[in-house]
PDB file of C-alpha atoms and ligand atoms in Angstrom:
ATOM      1  CA  MET A   1     124.530 244.022 175.412  1.00 51.00           C
ATOM      2  CA  THR A   2     127.422 245.839 174.465  1.00 69.00           C
ATOM      3  CA  ASP A   3     127.787 247.575 171.150  1.00 92.00           C
ATOM      4  CA  TRP A   4     131.549 247.108 169.626  1.00 96.00           C
ATOM      5  CA  THR A   5     130.896 249.132 166.933  1.00 94.00           C
ATOM      6  CA  ASP A   6     129.359 252.455 168.206  1.00 96.00           C
ATOM      7  CA  ARG A   7     132.407 252.119 170.783  1.00 96.00           C
ATOM      8  CA  ARG A   8     134.453 251.773 167.917  1.00 97.00           C
ATOM      9  CA  ALA A   9     133.247 254.243 166.027  1.00 96.00           C
ATOM     10  CA  ALA A  10     134.204 256.189 169.195  1.00 97.00           C
ATOM     11  CA  MET A  11     137.167 255.379 169.430  1.00 97.00           C
ATOM     12  CA  VAL A  12     137.978 256.442 165.514  1.00 97.00           C
ATOM     13  CA  ASP A  13     135.967 259.582 166.101  1.00 97.00           C
ATOM     14  CA  ALA A  14     138.773 260.611 168.770  1.00 97.00           C
ATOM     15  CA  LEU A  15     141.202 259.895 166.577  1.00 97.00           C
ATOM     16  CA  ALA A  16     139.931 261.937 163.857  1.00 96.00           C
ATOM     17  CA  THR A  17     140.474 264.867 166.117  1.00 96.00           C
ATOM     18  CA  ARG A  18     144.156 264.754 165.601  1.00 91.00           C
ATOM     19  CA  ASP A  19     145.472 266.022 162.165  1.00 88.00           C
ATOM     20  CA  ASP A  20     148.261 263.562 161.347  1.00 92.00           C
ATOM     21  CA  LEU A  21     145.381 261.055 160.200  1.00 97.00           C
ATOM     22  CA  THR A  22     144.007 260.121 157.119  1.00 97.00           C
ATOM     23  CA  GLU A  23     140.818 259.022 155.845  1.00 97.00           C
ATOM     24  CA  GLN A  24     142.611 255.378 154.853  1.00 97.00           C
ATOM     25  CA  THR A  25     143.793 255.304 158.538  1.00 98.00           C
ATOM     26  CA  LEU A  26     140.634 256.004 160.021  1.00 98.00           C
ATOM     27  CA  ALA A  27     138.732 253.869 157.893  1.00 98.00           C
ATOM     28  CA  ALA A  28     140.306 250.874 158.803  1.00 98.00           C
ATOM     29  CA  MET A  29     141.045 251.761 162.736  1.00 98.00           C
ATOM     30  CA  ARG A  30     137.267 251.717 162.188  1.00 97.00           C
ATOM     31  CA  ALA A  31     137.042 248.539 160.340  1.00 98.00           C
ATOM     32  CA  VAL A  32     138.689 245.697 163.311  1.00 98.00           C
ATOM     33  CA  PRO A  33     137.186 244.877 165.856  1.00 98.00           C
ATOM     34  CA  ARG A  34     140.259 245.503 168.522  1.00 98.00           C
ATOM     35  CA  HIS A  35     137.726 243.544 170.605  1.00 97.00           C
ATOM     36  CA  GLU A  36     138.568 240.093 168.927  1.00 97.00           C
ATOM     37  CA  PHE A  37     142.235 240.242 169.139  1.00 97.00           C
ATOM     38  CA  VAL A  38     142.775 241.134 172.558  1.00 95.00           C
ATOM     39  CA  PRO A  39     142.665 238.807 176.095  1.00 93.00           C
ATOM     40  CA  ARG A  40     139.356 237.861 176.734  1.00 91.00           C
ATOM     41  CA  GLY A  41     140.049 239.548 180.398  1.00 91.00           C
ATOM     42  CA  SER A  42     140.560 242.816 178.516  1.00 93.00           C
ATOM     43  CA  ARG A  43     137.876 243.498 176.274  1.00 94.00           C
ATOM     44  CA  ARG A  44     135.668 246.256 178.091  1.00 93.00           C
ATOM     45  CA  ALA A  45     139.230 248.211 177.117  1.00 96.00           C
ATOM     46  CA  ALA A  46     139.454 247.177 173.722  1.00 97.00           C
ATOM     47  CA  TYR A  47     138.393 250.377 172.918  1.00 97.00           C
ATOM     48  CA  LYS A  48     140.263 252.803 175.258  1.00 96.00           C
ATOM     49  CA  ASP A  49     143.619 254.283 173.755  1.00 96.00           C
ATOM     50  CA  THR A  50     145.657 252.154 175.959  1.00 96.00           C
ATOM     51  CA  PRO A  51     148.082 249.313 174.897  1.00 95.00           C
ATOM     52  CA  LEU A  52     147.312 246.292 176.484  1.00 95.00           C
ATOM     53  CA  PRO A  53     149.105 242.618 177.742  1.00 93.00           C
ATOM     54  CA  ILE A  54     148.304 239.884 175.799  1.00 89.00           C
ATOM     55  CA  GLY A  55     150.169 237.262 176.866  1.00 84.00           C
ATOM     56  CA  LYS A  56     154.339 236.437 177.563  1.00 82.00           C
ATOM     57  CA  GLY A  57     155.401 239.558 178.844  1.00 86.00           C
ATOM     58  CA  GLN A  58     153.881 240.922 175.348  1.00 89.00           C
ATOM     59  CA  THR A  59     151.955 244.490 174.715  1.00 92.00           C
ATOM     60  CA  ILE A  60     149.529 245.295 171.623  1.00 93.00           C
ATOM     61  CA  SER A  61     150.295 248.692 171.310  1.00 95.00           C
ATOM     62  CA  ALA A  62     147.521 251.922 171.791  1.00 97.00           C
ATOM     63  CA  PRO A  63     145.186 252.472 168.621  1.00 97.00           C
ATOM     64  CA  HIS A  64     146.534 256.088 168.331  1.00 97.00           C
ATOM     65  CA  MET A  65     150.168 254.302 167.776  1.00 97.00           C
ATOM     66  CA  VAL A  66     148.875 251.771 165.198  1.00 98.00           C
ATOM     67  CA  ALA A  67     146.613 255.205 162.847  1.00 98.00           C
ATOM     68  CA  LEU A  68     150.065 256.641 163.576  1.00 98.00           C
ATOM     69  CA  MET A  69     152.273 253.714 162.110  1.00 98.00           C
ATOM     70  CA  THR A  70     149.644 252.851 159.381  1.00 98.00           C
ATOM     71  CA  GLU A  71     150.067 256.351 158.054  1.00 98.00           C
ATOM     72  CA  LEU A  72     153.825 257.170 158.177  1.00 98.00           C
ATOM     73  CA  LEU A  73     153.936 253.457 156.149  1.00 98.00           C
ATOM     74  CA  GLU A  74     151.971 255.883 153.556  1.00 98.00           C
ATOM     75  CA  LEU A  75     151.065 252.379 152.563  1.00 98.00           C
ATOM     76  CA  GLN A  76     149.203 251.500 149.122  1.00 97.00           C
ATOM     77  CA  SER A  77     146.692 249.383 147.968  1.00 98.00           C
ATOM     78  CA  GLY A  78     148.575 246.195 146.550  1.00 98.00           C
ATOM     79  CA  ASP A  79     152.693 246.728 148.800  1.00 98.00           C
ATOM     80  CA  THR A  80     153.511 243.885 149.662  1.00 98.00           C
ATOM     81  CA  VAL A  81     154.507 244.408 153.543  1.00 99.00           C
ATOM     82  CA  LEU A  82     156.565 242.751 156.079  1.00 99.00           C
ATOM     83  CA  GLU A  83     155.636 242.929 159.911  1.00 98.00           C
ATOM     84  CA  ILE A  84     158.284 242.287 162.775  1.00 98.00           C
ATOM     85  CA  GLY A  85     155.947 241.203 165.849  1.00 97.00           C
ATOM     86  CA  THR A  86     152.693 239.519 165.175  1.00 97.00           C
ATOM     87  CA  GLY A  87     151.730 239.830 168.973  1.00 96.00           C
ATOM     88  CA  CYS A  88     147.691 239.463 168.988  1.00 96.00           C
ATOM     89  CA  GLY A  89     147.585 240.300 165.012  1.00 98.00           C
ATOM     90  CA  TYR A  90     146.030 243.346 165.279  1.00 98.00           C
ATOM     91  CA  HIS A  91     148.616 246.024 164.245  1.00 98.00           C
ATOM     92  CA  ALA A  92     148.308 242.862 160.765  1.00 98.00           C
ATOM     93  CA  ALA A  93     144.787 243.087 159.941  1.00 98.00           C
ATOM     94  CA  VAL A  94     144.566 247.031 160.177  1.00 98.00           C
ATOM     95  CA  THR A  95     147.720 247.192 157.414  1.00 98.00           C
ATOM     96  CA  ALA A  96     145.820 244.014 155.905  1.00 98.00           C
ATOM     97  CA  GLU A  97     143.016 246.643 155.683  1.00 98.00           C
ATOM     98  CA  VAL A  98     144.859 249.293 153.172  1.00 98.00           C
ATOM     99  CA  VAL A  99     146.979 247.569 151.585  1.00 98.00           C
ATOM    100  CA  GLY A 100     144.794 243.469 151.319  1.00 98.00           C
ATOM    101  CA  ALA A 101     145.216 240.027 153.033  1.00 98.00           C
ATOM    102  CA  GLU A 102     147.315 238.874 150.839  1.00 98.00           C
ATOM    103  CA  ASN A 103     150.163 241.105 151.273  1.00 98.00           C
ATOM    104  CA  VAL A 104     150.789 240.863 154.377  1.00 99.00           C
ATOM    105  CA  TYR A 105     153.570 238.696 156.072  1.00 99.00           C
ATOM    106  CA  SER A 106     153.955 238.731 159.656  1.00 98.00           C
ATOM    107  CA  VAL A 107     156.660 237.366 161.538  1.00 98.00           C
ATOM    108  CA  GLU A 108     156.195 236.284 165.420  1.00 98.00           C
ATOM    109  CA  TYR A 109     158.751 235.148 167.826  1.00 97.00           C
ATOM    110  CA  HIS A 110     156.990 233.421 170.185  1.00 96.00           C
ATOM    111  CA  ASP A 111     155.192 229.972 168.288  1.00 96.00           C
ATOM    112  CA  ARG A 112     152.241 230.533 171.114  1.00 95.00           C
ATOM    113  CA  LEU A 113     152.142 233.223 169.737  1.00 95.00           C
ATOM    114  CA  ALA A 114     152.279 233.086 166.515  1.00 98.00           C
ATOM    115  CA  ALA A 115     149.600 229.997 166.168  1.00 98.00           C
ATOM    116  CA  LYS A 116     146.777 232.083 168.418  1.00 97.00           C
ATOM    117  CA  ALA A 117     146.818 235.102 165.773  1.00 98.00           C
ATOM    118  CA  ARG A 118     146.870 232.887 162.793  1.00 98.00           C
ATOM    119  CA  GLU A 119     143.023 231.631 164.821  1.00 98.00           C
ATOM    120  CA  THR A 120     142.605 235.495 165.268  1.00 98.00           C
ATOM    121  CA  LEU A 121     143.228 236.763 162.276  1.00 98.00           C
ATOM    122  CA  ALA A 122     140.952 233.796 160.151  1.00 98.00           C
ATOM    123  CA  SER A 123     138.511 234.131 162.080  1.00 98.00           C
ATOM    124  CA  ALA A 124     138.139 237.882 162.143  1.00 98.00           C
ATOM    125  CA  GLY A 125     138.591 237.456 158.045  1.00 98.00           C
ATOM    126  CA  TYR A 126     141.542 238.153 157.815  1.00 98.00           C
ATOM    127  CA  GLY A 127     143.331 234.645 157.006  1.00 98.00           C
ATOM    128  CA  ALA A 128     145.034 235.682 154.382  1.00 98.00           C
ATOM    129  CA  ILE A 129     147.707 236.679 156.197  1.00 98.00           C
ATOM    130  CA  SER A 130     151.093 235.242 156.366  1.00 98.00           C
ATOM    131  CA  VAL A 131     151.932 234.210 159.642  1.00 98.00           C
ATOM    132  CA  ARG A 132     155.676 232.649 160.749  1.00 98.00           C
ATOM    133  CA  ALA A 133     157.239 231.521 163.944  1.00 98.00           C
ATOM    134  CA  GLY A 134     160.230 232.502 164.247  1.00 98.00           C
ATOM    135  CA  ASP A 135     163.212 235.402 164.225  1.00 98.00           C
ATOM    136  CA  GLY A 136     161.938 238.756 162.694  1.00 98.00           C
ATOM    137  CA  LYS A 137     165.673 239.498 161.871  1.00 98.00           C
ATOM    138  CA  GLN A 138     165.865 237.435 159.211  1.00 98.00           C
ATOM    139  CA  GLY A 139     162.832 238.816 157.516  1.00 98.00           C
ATOM    140  CA  TRP A 140     160.968 237.079 154.965  1.00 98.00           C
ATOM    141  CA  SER A 141     163.144 236.425 151.975  1.00 98.00           C
ATOM    142  CA  GLU A 142     161.438 234.282 150.100  1.00 98.00           C
ATOM    143  CA  HIS A 143     158.517 236.704 150.086  1.00 98.00           C
ATOM    144  CA  ALA A 144     160.774 239.535 149.239  1.00 98.00           C
ATOM    145  CA  PRO A 145     160.842 242.077 147.944  1.00 98.00           C
ATOM    146  CA  PHE A 146     158.675 244.119 149.304  1.00 98.00           C
ATOM    147  CA  ASP A 147     156.928 247.574 149.927  1.00 98.00           C
ATOM    148  CA  ARG A 148     157.069 248.659 153.416  1.00 98.00           C
ATOM    149  CA  ALA A 149     158.856 246.861 156.404  1.00 98.00           C
ATOM    150  CA  TYR A 150     158.009 247.761 159.997  1.00 98.00           C
ATOM    151  CA  LEU A 151     159.072 246.621 163.473  1.00 98.00           C
ATOM    152  CA  THR A 152     156.523 246.828 166.295  1.00 98.00           C
ATOM    153  CA  CYS A 153     158.847 246.030 168.840  1.00 96.00           C
ATOM    154  CA  ALA A 154     162.470 248.178 169.585  1.00 97.00           C
ATOM    155  CA  ALA A 155     165.667 247.302 167.673  1.00 97.00           C
ATOM    156  CA  SER A 156     168.905 249.154 168.224  1.00 96.00           C
ATOM    157  CA  ALA A 157     168.526 249.172 164.312  1.00 97.00           C
ATOM    158  CA  PHE A 158     166.991 248.316 161.480  1.00 98.00           C
ATOM    159  CA  PRO A 159     167.655 244.450 160.972  1.00 98.00           C
ATOM    160  CA  GLN A 160     170.227 243.917 157.565  1.00 97.00           C
ATOM    161  CA  ALA A 161     168.117 241.372 156.445  1.00 98.00           C
ATOM    162  CA  VAL A 162     165.362 243.314 156.281  1.00 98.00           C
ATOM    163  CA  ILE A 163     166.593 246.053 154.848  1.00 98.00           C
ATOM    164  CA  GLU A 164     167.804 243.911 151.937  1.00 97.00           C
ATOM    165  CA  GLN A 165     164.209 242.697 151.836  1.00 98.00           C
ATOM    166  CA  VAL A 166     162.825 245.978 151.181  1.00 98.00           C
ATOM    167  CA  ARG A 167     162.636 247.806 147.455  1.00 98.00           C
ATOM    168  CA  PRO A 168     164.627 250.463 146.608  1.00 98.00           C
ATOM    169  CA  GLY A 169     161.971 253.692 147.325  1.00 98.00           C
ATOM    170  CA  GLY A 170     160.535 251.707 149.496  1.00 98.00           C
ATOM    171  CA  ILE A 171     160.080 252.351 153.721  1.00 98.00           C
ATOM    172  CA  LEU A 172     161.019 250.826 156.786  1.00 98.00           C
ATOM    173  CA  LEU A 173     159.275 252.072 159.906  1.00 98.00           C
ATOM    174  CA  GLY A 174     160.208 250.721 163.594  1.00 98.00           C
ATOM    175  CA  PRO A 175     160.828 252.054 167.098  1.00 98.00           C
ATOM    176  CA  LEU A 176     164.449 252.418 167.345  1.00 98.00           C
ATOM    177  CA  GLY A 177     166.775 252.852 170.564  1.00 96.00           C
ATOM    178  CA  ASP A 178     167.130 250.987 173.683  1.00 87.00           C
ATOM    179  CA  ARG A 179     164.679 251.586 176.576  1.00 80.00           C
ATOM    180  CA  ARG A 180     163.115 254.669 175.358  1.00 86.00           C
ATOM    181  CA  GLN A 181     162.951 254.613 171.664  1.00 96.00           C
ATOM    182  CA  THR A 182     162.199 257.135 168.917  1.00 98.00           C
ATOM    183  CA  LEU A 183     159.850 255.598 165.939  1.00 98.00           C
ATOM    184  CA  VAL A 184     162.472 256.160 162.828  1.00 98.00           C
ATOM    185  CA  ARG A 185     161.258 255.939 158.685  1.00 98.00           C
ATOM    186  CA  ALA A 186     163.706 255.318 156.656  1.00 98.00           C
ATOM    187  CA  ARG A 187     163.530 255.568 152.912  1.00 98.00           C
ATOM    188  CA  ARG A 188     165.670 252.553 151.622  1.00 98.00           C
ATOM    189  CA  ARG A 189     168.335 254.602 148.347  1.00 96.00           C
ATOM    190  CA  ALA A 190     169.028 252.257 145.509  1.00 93.00           C
ATOM    191  CA  ASP A 191     172.557 251.387 147.101  1.00 93.00           C
ATOM    192  CA  GLY A 192     171.230 249.643 150.299  1.00 90.00           C
ATOM    193  CA  SER A 193     171.588 252.956 152.509  1.00 95.00           C
ATOM    194  CA  LEU A 194     168.923 254.904 154.233  1.00 98.00           C
ATOM    195  CA  ASP A 195     167.271 258.083 154.038  1.00 98.00           C
ATOM    196  CA  ARG A 196     166.764 258.328 158.047  1.00 97.00           C
ATOM    197  CA  GLU A 197     164.036 260.223 159.588  1.00 97.00           C
ATOM    198  CA  GLU A 198     163.268 260.474 163.520  1.00 97.00           C
ATOM    199  CA  HIS A 199     159.128 260.565 164.300  1.00 96.00           C
ATOM    200  CA  SER A 200     158.228 260.575 167.897  1.00 94.00           C
ATOM    201  CA  ARG A 201     159.548 259.231 171.094  1.00 95.00           C
ATOM    202  CA  VAL A 202     158.058 255.787 172.148  1.00 95.00           C
ATOM    203  CA  ARG A 203     157.513 252.774 174.555  1.00 93.00           C
ATOM    204  CA  PHE A 204     158.225 248.923 172.666  1.00 94.00           C
ATOM    205  CA  VAL A 205     158.736 245.783 174.189  1.00 93.00           C
ATOM    206  CA  PRO A 206     162.207 245.055 172.502  1.00 94.00           C
ATOM    207  CA  LEU A 207     162.830 243.067 169.925  1.00 95.00           C
ATOM    208  CA  LYS A 208     164.141 239.585 170.948  1.00 94.00           C
TER     209      LYS A 208
HETATM  210  N1  LIG B   1     151.747 244.122 166.565  1.00 61.11           N
HETATM  211  C1  LIG B   1     151.292 243.426 167.586  1.00 61.11           C
HETATM  212  C2  LIG B   1     151.912 243.794 168.950  1.00 61.11           C
HETATM  213  C3  LIG B   1     153.515 243.123 169.234  1.00 61.11           C
HETATM  214  S1  LIG B   1     154.327 243.160 170.607  1.00 61.11           S
HETATM  215  C4  LIG B   1     149.632 243.377 167.666  1.00 61.11           C
HETATM  216  O1  LIG B   1     148.909 244.432 167.226  1.00 61.11           O
HETATM  217  O2  LIG B   1     149.383 243.156 169.031  1.00 61.11           O
HETATM  218  C5  LIG B   1     155.649 243.005 169.604  1.00 61.11           C
HETATM  219  C6  LIG B   1     156.078 241.575 169.311  1.00 61.11           C
HETATM  220  O3  LIG B   1     156.912 241.436 168.833  1.00 61.11           O
HETATM  221  C7  LIG B   1     155.628 240.677 170.346  1.00 61.11           C
HETATM  222  O4  LIG B   1     154.409 239.350 169.864  1.00 61.11           O
HETATM  223  C8  LIG B   1     156.733 239.663 170.533  1.00 61.11           C
HETATM  224  O5  LIG B   1     156.638 238.613 170.838  1.00 61.11           O
HETATM  225  C9  LIG B   1     157.394 240.053 168.909  1.00 61.11           C
HETATM  226  N2  LIG B   1     159.048 239.906 168.900  1.00 61.11           N
HETATM  227  C10 LIG B   1     159.875 240.444 169.164  1.00 61.11           C
HETATM  228  N3  LIG B   1     160.994 240.029 169.639  1.00 61.11           N
HETATM  229  C11 LIG B   1     160.955 239.307 168.058  1.00 61.11           C
HETATM  230  C12 LIG B   1     162.064 239.364 167.291  1.00 61.11           C
HETATM  231  N4  LIG B   1     163.140 238.876 166.963  1.00 61.11           N
HETATM  232  N5  LIG B   1     161.344 238.260 166.008  1.00 61.11           N
HETATM  233  C13 LIG B   1     159.704 238.585 165.827  1.00 61.11           C
HETATM  234  N6  LIG B   1     158.843 238.889 166.531  1.00 61.11           N
HETATM  235  C14 LIG B   1     159.475 239.093 167.958  1.00 61.11           C
END
C-alpha cells in the first residue's frame, strides 16, 4: 500500500533544504494531500517536485512554486485572499492552511474545473473555500477588499479590477509577461499605484 503521508513528508523535507521557505509554509505543504487533487493517472507522481496536467490543457504548478508563492505573499492567519485560477484547487488548499479556508476566494475560468475543484476541496476538508466560475480579471468584488491576491496564470499586467480590490498595503503576486514570465510581487499604495519587485523567471499557462 502506498503511504502518501511518507511520500509527502519526503517531498517537504526536500523543500526544507531551500533557504527561502519558512516553517509556516512547510507546514502548509505537509498538510495538503496533493495526490487527492491530481488526476488519478498522475497520482504516482503527486509528490515529485514537478508540474502535472489537470485537464483542459491546464497544469498544477510544481510544489516548490506553490511554496515560493505562499512565502512571497507573506500570508498571515485571517488574511482574506483572492486567487485567480483555481485549477484543481491544490494551491487554494495550501493558502487555506495558512489563512483559514473561509478566507480564500478563488475564481476559475472553466466551469468544469471549478465544479471539480469544489468537489475535491470539500472531500479533502476545505469545503469552506469559495470557488466561482468566471473571469478572474474581474476579481470578486463582493468579497473585497482583499489583503492578498495572486494569479496562477500568466498575464501581461495585474488586472485593474484586481488591483482595485486589494486594500492599500496589501500584496499582489503573479507571473507577468508573455511566453516567458517573471514572478512579480507588488504592494498596493494608498493611491492605487504599485510598488513592484521582480522575482524568478517562471513559466505558467496564460490567463484567458
Ligand atoms: N492553482 C492551480 C493551478 C492552475 S493553472 C492549482 O493548484 O491547480 C491556471 C488556471 O488558471 C487554469 O485552471 C485556468 O483555467 C485558469 N485561468 C486562466 N485564465 C483565467 C481567467 N481569466 N480567470 C480565471 N481563471 C483563469
